[in-house]
Amino acid sequence: MDLKTFKLLHPVKYYKDYLENNIRPDGRELEELRPLAISFDVIKSADGSAIVKVGNTTVVCGIKAELATPNALAPRHGFLVPNVDLSPVSSPSYRPGPPCDEAQVYSQSVADAISNARCIDLQQLCISPGKLVWCLYCDLVCLDHDGCVLDAAIIALVAAFHTVKLPTIQYNSDTEETEADTSRLLPLTVDCVPVTTSFVMVAGRLIADPTTEEEKLASTTLTVTVSDGKMSFFNQSGGDPMDSRTLKKCTDSAIKRERSVKKMIQTMQRKSSS
C-alpha cells in the first residue's frame, strides 16, 4: 500500500505515526506556528482594509462605514458588524449561497473576541447622541481555507481597524441633514490588538495552529484570544479534558503570537505614516 492510500484509509494512524516523533506531516513541530503575513489598504474603495495569510489560509477584510440611528438603549454607541464569508474558491467544501453554519459561528466568535477585548470604544463612533452614529460593516472573506480561519479573520479585522479613516460629519439636529467633509478624515482609535491562536488535540497530542486536515481529525478544539498580554476570550469544543499545564502552554504560545502581531502592525503603521 502506498503512502497516499494509507493516509486516505487510516488518517489518524498516519498522523499518529508522525506525532509520536514530535513532528507533523508538513514538517512543523507540534507547537510550531505557520508564517504570518499582513498587508494594509488592499481595497481602495473601502474605508479600511487588510489581508492576512497564516500559512496557506488567506482572509481579506474590508470595512465600510455607514451612518445609522443608534440603539435607544445605547444612544452614544455606534455599531460594529463583522461578517465572515467562506468563499467557494477557498475550499471545495463550500458552495455559493447563504452563509453556512460554520461561517455564522465564525462571525459570532469574531464579534465576541473583539467585544471582550474592548478593542474598539463604540462611543467614538457617535456623531450626535441618540440621533446619528457610524456603523462599521466588516466583511471578512476567506480566499483560501487551510485551517485556523478564525485566527486569520481576527488578525485581518484588527489590522484593518488601523487603516480606517472616517470623514468629519456636520449634523443639523433640526433639519436632520448631514454634510460629510472628506478633506478632514479622522482615524479610528484602536485600544488594543486582540490575537487568537487555535489548538487541537489529535491522537492525544496537542497541536498549535492546525491545518484543515488536522482540524478534521481533532477530538478537541481550543481557541485562546490574548490582548495586552492577558487572555480576553477562550473557547473549547470537544471532549478531551485540558489540565492546567496544557492550558498554560496554550496561553504562553498565544501571548508570544500576540506580541509578534502587535509588533508587525506597529511597524506597518510607522511605514504608512512616514
Tab-separated table of C-alpha atoms in Angstrom:
chain	number	residue	atom	x	y	z
A	1	MET	CA	0.000	0.000	0.000
A	2	ASP	CA	1.452	3.375	-0.990
A	3	LEU	CA	1.603	6.273	1.495
A	4	LYS	CA	-1.152	8.288	-0.176
A	5	THR	CA	-3.619	5.385	0.012
A	6	PHE	CA	-2.628	4.619	3.611
A	7	LYS	CA	-3.257	8.258	4.577
A	8	LEU	CA	-6.675	8.161	2.903
A	9	LEU	CA	-7.740	4.904	4.597
A	10	HIS	CA	-6.137	5.465	8.004
A	11	PRO	CA	-5.740	9.228	8.544
A	12	VAL	CA	-5.496	9.067	12.351
A	13	LYS	CA	-2.872	6.295	12.270
A	14	TYR	CA	-0.974	8.240	9.595
A	15	TYR	CA	-0.840	11.338	11.803
A	16	LYS	CA	-0.171	9.349	14.970
A	17	ASP	CA	2.986	7.872	13.475
A	18	TYR	CA	4.292	11.397	12.905
A	19	LEU	CA	3.094	12.838	16.224
A	20	GLU	CA	4.864	10.122	18.212
A	21	ASN	CA	8.088	11.584	16.812
A	22	ASN	CA	7.021	15.145	17.776
A	23	ILE	CA	6.648	16.233	14.169
A	24	ARG	CA	3.818	16.758	11.718
A	25	PRO	CA	3.491	15.697	8.081
A	26	ASP	CA	4.186	19.293	6.956
A	27	GLY	CA	7.498	19.266	8.843
A	28	ARG	CA	6.458	21.506	11.728
A	29	GLU	CA	6.948	20.671	15.372
A	30	LEU	CA	3.741	20.195	17.381
A	31	GLU	CA	3.745	23.709	18.872
A	32	GLU	CA	5.208	25.496	15.853
A	33	LEU	CA	3.097	28.226	14.237
A	34	ARG	CA	2.973	28.854	10.492
A	35	PRO	CA	4.441	32.024	8.911
A	36	LEU	CA	2.182	35.081	9.159
A	37	ALA	CA	1.943	37.971	6.677
A	38	ILE	CA	-0.163	41.160	6.862
A	39	SER	CA	-0.818	43.847	4.236
A	40	PHE	CA	-2.694	47.142	4.772
A	41	ASP	CA	-5.035	49.062	2.443
A	42	VAL	CA	-5.612	46.313	-0.095
A	43	ILE	CA	-9.120	47.546	-1.077
A	44	LYS	CA	-9.000	51.162	-2.181
A	45	SER	CA	-12.789	51.578	-2.271
A	46	ALA	CA	-13.166	50.545	1.379
A	47	ASP	CA	-12.852	52.818	4.423
A	48	GLY	CA	-10.298	50.369	5.829
A	49	SER	CA	-8.863	47.056	4.689
A	50	ALA	CA	-6.196	44.420	5.243
A	51	ILE	CA	-5.273	40.941	4.093
A	52	VAL	CA	-3.724	38.234	6.259
A	53	LYS	CA	-2.015	34.953	5.375
A	54	VAL	CA	-1.471	32.288	8.040
A	55	GLY	CA	0.381	29.571	6.165
A	56	ASN	CA	-1.895	28.943	3.181
A	57	THR	CA	-5.019	30.323	4.878
A	58	THR	CA	-5.875	33.744	3.452
A	59	VAL	CA	-8.518	36.177	4.735
A	60	VAL	CA	-9.200	39.659	3.377
A	61	CYS	CA	-11.106	42.261	5.402
A	62	GLY	CA	-12.896	45.294	4.004
A	63	ILE	CA	-14.590	47.836	6.283
A	64	LYS	CA	-17.351	50.123	5.061
A	65	ALA	CA	-18.701	52.917	7.250
A	66	GLU	CA	-22.349	53.983	7.014
A	67	LEU	CA	-24.461	56.399	9.028
A	68	ALA	CA	-27.153	54.862	11.236
A	69	THR	CA	-29.562	55.576	14.069
A	70	PRO	CA	-28.210	54.341	17.420
A	71	ASN	CA	-29.931	51.818	19.649
A	72	ALA	CA	-32.273	53.563	22.114
A	73	LEU	CA	-30.621	51.671	24.997
A	74	ALA	CA	-27.147	52.858	23.940
A	75	PRO	CA	-27.657	56.305	22.382
A	76	ARG	CA	-23.925	57.144	22.368
A	77	HIS	CA	-22.681	53.868	20.881
A	78	GLY	CA	-22.056	53.112	17.226
A	79	PHE	CA	-22.145	49.657	15.680
A	80	LEU	CA	-19.545	47.094	14.689
A	81	VAL	CA	-20.878	44.316	12.433
A	82	PRO	CA	-18.372	41.601	11.452
A	83	ASN	CA	-19.409	39.049	8.843
A	84	VAL	CA	-17.284	36.072	7.821
A	85	ASP	CA	-17.795	34.622	4.347
A	86	LEU	CA	-16.317	31.220	3.485
A	87	SER	CA	-15.936	31.735	-0.239
A	88	PRO	CA	-16.449	28.749	-2.573
A	89	VAL	CA	-12.992	29.481	-4.021
A	90	SER	CA	-11.439	28.881	-0.583
A	91	SER	CA	-12.331	25.178	-0.442
A	92	PRO	CA	-14.362	22.557	-2.348
A	93	SER	CA	-16.367	22.132	0.880
A	94	TYR	CA	-18.265	25.412	0.377
A	95	ARG	CA	-20.971	26.320	-2.119
A	96	PRO	CA	-22.383	29.657	-3.326
A	97	GLY	CA	-25.456	30.877	-1.471
A	98	PRO	CA	-26.426	31.940	2.050
A	99	PRO	CA	-23.769	31.762	4.814
A	100	CYS	CA	-23.237	28.235	6.102
A	101	ASP	CA	-23.466	27.407	9.812
A	102	GLU	CA	-19.683	27.408	10.116
A	103	ALA	CA	-19.446	30.942	8.720
A	104	GLN	CA	-22.118	32.168	11.135
A	105	VAL	CA	-20.243	30.638	14.080
A	106	TYR	CA	-17.057	32.363	12.931
A	107	SER	CA	-18.887	35.701	12.624
A	108	GLN	CA	-20.198	35.451	16.182
A	109	SER	CA	-16.808	34.335	17.528
A	110	VAL	CA	-15.089	37.312	15.883
A	111	ALA	CA	-17.682	39.680	17.374
A	112	ASP	CA	-17.271	38.125	20.848
A	113	ALA	CA	-13.466	38.218	20.736
A	114	ILE	CA	-13.359	41.887	19.666
A	115	SER	CA	-16.024	42.884	22.203
A	116	ASN	CA	-14.462	41.029	25.151
A	117	ALA	CA	-11.055	42.540	24.438
A	118	ARG	CA	-12.609	46.033	24.285
A	119	CYS	CA	-10.628	46.677	21.143
A	120	ILE	CA	-12.876	49.496	19.899
A	121	ASP	CA	-14.721	52.006	22.083
A	122	LEU	CA	-18.055	52.261	20.266
A	123	GLN	CA	-18.641	55.731	21.752
A	124	GLN	CA	-16.061	57.180	19.364
A	125	LEU	CA	-18.489	56.274	16.550
A	126	CYS	CA	-21.129	58.639	17.941
A	127	ILE	CA	-21.858	61.776	15.890
A	128	SER	CA	-24.968	63.028	17.686
A	129	PRO	CA	-26.189	61.162	20.822
A	130	GLY	CA	-29.484	59.394	20.192
A	131	LYS	CA	-29.548	60.687	16.611
A	132	LEU	CA	-26.640	59.596	14.477
A	133	VAL	CA	-23.714	57.167	14.742
A	134	TRP	CA	-21.332	55.291	12.493
A	135	CYS	CA	-21.952	51.640	11.689
A	136	LEU	CA	-18.823	49.765	10.590
A	137	TYR	CA	-19.659	46.807	8.359
A	138	CYS	CA	-16.652	44.479	8.457
A	139	ASP	CA	-16.691	41.918	5.648
A	140	LEU	CA	-14.173	39.111	6.132
A	141	VAL	CA	-13.789	36.854	3.105
A	142	CYS	CA	-11.781	33.636	3.282
A	143	LEU	CA	-9.979	33.218	-0.045
A	144	ASP	CA	-8.018	30.091	0.882
A	145	HIS	CA	-9.021	27.759	3.732
A	146	ASP	CA	-6.209	25.689	5.213
A	147	GLY	CA	-7.190	25.805	8.884
A	148	CYS	CA	-7.426	28.476	11.602
A	149	VAL	CA	-9.769	30.782	9.680
A	150	LEU	CA	-10.855	32.402	12.959
A	151	ASP	CA	-7.250	33.290	13.833
A	152	ALA	CA	-6.660	34.860	10.425
A	153	ALA	CA	-10.023	36.669	10.454
A	154	ILE	CA	-9.433	38.366	13.809
A	155	ILE	CA	-5.918	39.475	12.840
A	156	ALA	CA	-7.240	40.788	9.487
A	157	LEU	CA	-10.032	42.717	11.216
A	158	VAL	CA	-7.741	44.299	13.809
A	159	ALA	CA	-5.215	45.193	11.102
A	160	ALA	CA	-7.997	46.776	9.022
A	161	PHE	CA	-9.111	48.824	12.058
A	162	HIS	CA	-5.717	50.541	11.972
A	163	THR	CA	-6.383	51.770	8.424
A	164	VAL	CA	-9.910	53.152	8.963
A	165	LYS	CA	-10.353	56.880	8.409
A	166	LEU	CA	-13.800	58.429	8.775
A	167	PRO	CA	-14.919	61.749	7.268
A	168	THR	CA	-15.941	64.565	9.599
A	169	ILE	CA	-19.756	64.792	9.725
A	170	GLN	CA	-21.672	68.010	10.303
A	171	TYR	CA	-25.136	67.149	11.587
A	172	ASN	CA	-28.060	69.579	11.868
A	173	SER	CA	-30.363	68.205	14.564
A	174	ASP	CA	-33.212	70.497	13.495
A	175	THR	CA	-33.334	69.527	9.833
A	176	GLU	CA	-31.584	66.147	10.324
A	177	GLU	CA	-29.351	66.970	7.383
A	178	THR	CA	-25.773	65.727	7.250
A	179	GLU	CA	-22.729	67.035	5.441
A	180	ALA	CA	-19.543	64.992	5.101
A	181	ASP	CA	-16.157	66.687	4.982
A	182	THR	CA	-13.838	64.203	3.269
A	183	SER	CA	-10.909	66.640	3.487
A	184	ARG	CA	-10.787	66.012	7.246
A	185	LEU	CA	-10.503	62.282	7.843
A	186	LEU	CA	-10.351	61.006	11.405
A	187	PRO	CA	-8.536	57.738	12.199
A	188	LEU	CA	-10.229	55.077	14.274
A	189	THR	CA	-8.756	54.716	17.751
A	190	VAL	CA	-7.770	51.078	18.360
A	191	ASP	CA	-7.312	50.441	22.088
A	192	CYS	CA	-5.629	47.029	21.842
A	193	VAL	CA	-4.623	44.244	19.447
A	194	PRO	CA	-6.508	41.031	20.296
A	195	VAL	CA	-4.920	37.979	18.668
A	196	THR	CA	-6.409	34.484	18.571
A	197	THR	CA	-4.399	31.270	18.456
A	198	SER	CA	-6.048	27.885	17.887
A	199	PHE	CA	-5.009	24.469	19.159
A	200	VAL	CA	-6.376	20.958	18.609
A	201	MET	CA	-5.968	17.531	20.169
A	202	VAL	CA	-5.134	14.796	17.645
A	203	ALA	CA	-4.439	11.249	18.861
A	204	GLY	CA	-3.963	12.622	22.360
A	205	ARG	CA	-1.335	15.196	21.324
A	206	LEU	CA	-1.707	18.968	21.469
A	207	ILE	CA	-1.121	20.736	18.129
A	208	ALA	CA	-0.852	24.502	17.591
A	209	ASP	CA	-2.105	26.367	14.507
A	210	PRO	CA	-3.694	23.309	12.823
A	211	THR	CA	-4.221	22.870	9.094
A	212	THR	CA	-7.589	21.849	7.650
A	213	GLU	CA	-6.560	18.179	7.730
A	214	GLU	CA	-5.613	18.430	11.395
A	215	GLU	CA	-8.845	20.239	12.267
A	216	LYS	CA	-10.866	17.404	10.711
A	217	LEU	CA	-9.029	14.810	12.833
A	218	ALA	CA	-9.301	16.824	16.064
A	219	SER	CA	-11.146	15.436	19.052
A	220	THR	CA	-10.992	18.823	20.815
A	221	THR	CA	-10.507	22.386	19.579
A	222	LEU	CA	-9.268	25.216	21.774
A	223	THR	CA	-9.041	28.914	20.876
A	224	VAL	CA	-7.257	31.454	23.068
A	225	THR	CA	-7.525	35.199	22.422
A	226	VAL	CA	-4.892	37.372	24.076
A	227	SER	CA	-4.988	41.143	24.420
A	228	ASP	CA	-2.279	43.232	26.131
A	229	GLY	CA	-0.613	40.073	27.375
A	230	LYS	CA	-3.747	38.725	29.058
A	231	MET	CA	-6.339	36.179	27.960
A	232	SER	CA	-9.520	38.028	26.949
A	233	PHE	CA	-11.519	35.255	25.247
A	234	PHE	CA	-11.447	31.478	25.497
A	235	ASN	CA	-13.439	28.753	23.807
A	236	GLN	CA	-13.212	24.965	23.886
A	237	SER	CA	-15.226	22.392	21.992
A	238	GLY	CA	-14.782	18.645	22.267
A	239	GLY	CA	-14.485	16.059	24.992
A	240	ASP	CA	-10.783	15.915	25.901
A	241	PRO	CA	-10.051	17.359	29.360
A	242	MET	CA	-7.405	20.089	29.487
A	243	ASP	CA	-5.229	20.225	32.602
A	244	SER	CA	-3.735	23.461	33.930
A	245	ARG	CA	-0.305	22.658	32.447
A	246	THR	CA	-1.759	22.284	28.953
A	247	LEU	CA	-3.813	25.468	29.281
A	248	LYS	CA	-0.750	27.405	30.439
A	249	LYS	CA	1.227	26.092	27.466
A	250	CYS	CA	-1.535	27.295	25.101
A	251	THR	CA	-1.761	30.693	26.789
A	252	ASP	CA	2.016	31.225	26.707
A	253	SER	CA	2.075	30.404	22.986
A	254	ALA	CA	-0.845	32.780	22.359
A	255	ILE	CA	0.897	35.589	24.278
A	256	LYS	CA	4.025	35.211	22.122
A	257	ARG	CA	1.953	35.418	18.951
A	258	GLU	CA	0.096	38.496	20.222
A	259	ARG	CA	3.399	40.278	20.830
A	260	SER	CA	4.615	39.351	17.347
A	261	VAL	CA	1.422	40.503	15.597
A	262	LYS	CA	1.334	43.727	17.615
A	263	LYS	CA	4.916	44.497	16.588
A	264	MET	CA	4.118	43.765	12.915
A	265	ILE	CA	1.131	46.121	12.918
A	266	GLN	CA	3.060	48.887	14.701
A	267	THR	CA	5.897	48.595	12.172
A	268	MET	CA	3.462	48.794	9.250
A	269	GLN	CA	1.765	51.827	10.799
A	270	ARG	CA	5.077	53.644	11.062
A	271	LYS	CA	5.889	52.857	7.428
A	272	SER	CA	2.476	54.013	6.183
A	273	SER	CA	2.664	57.295	8.140
A	274	SER	CA	6.222	58.134	7.025
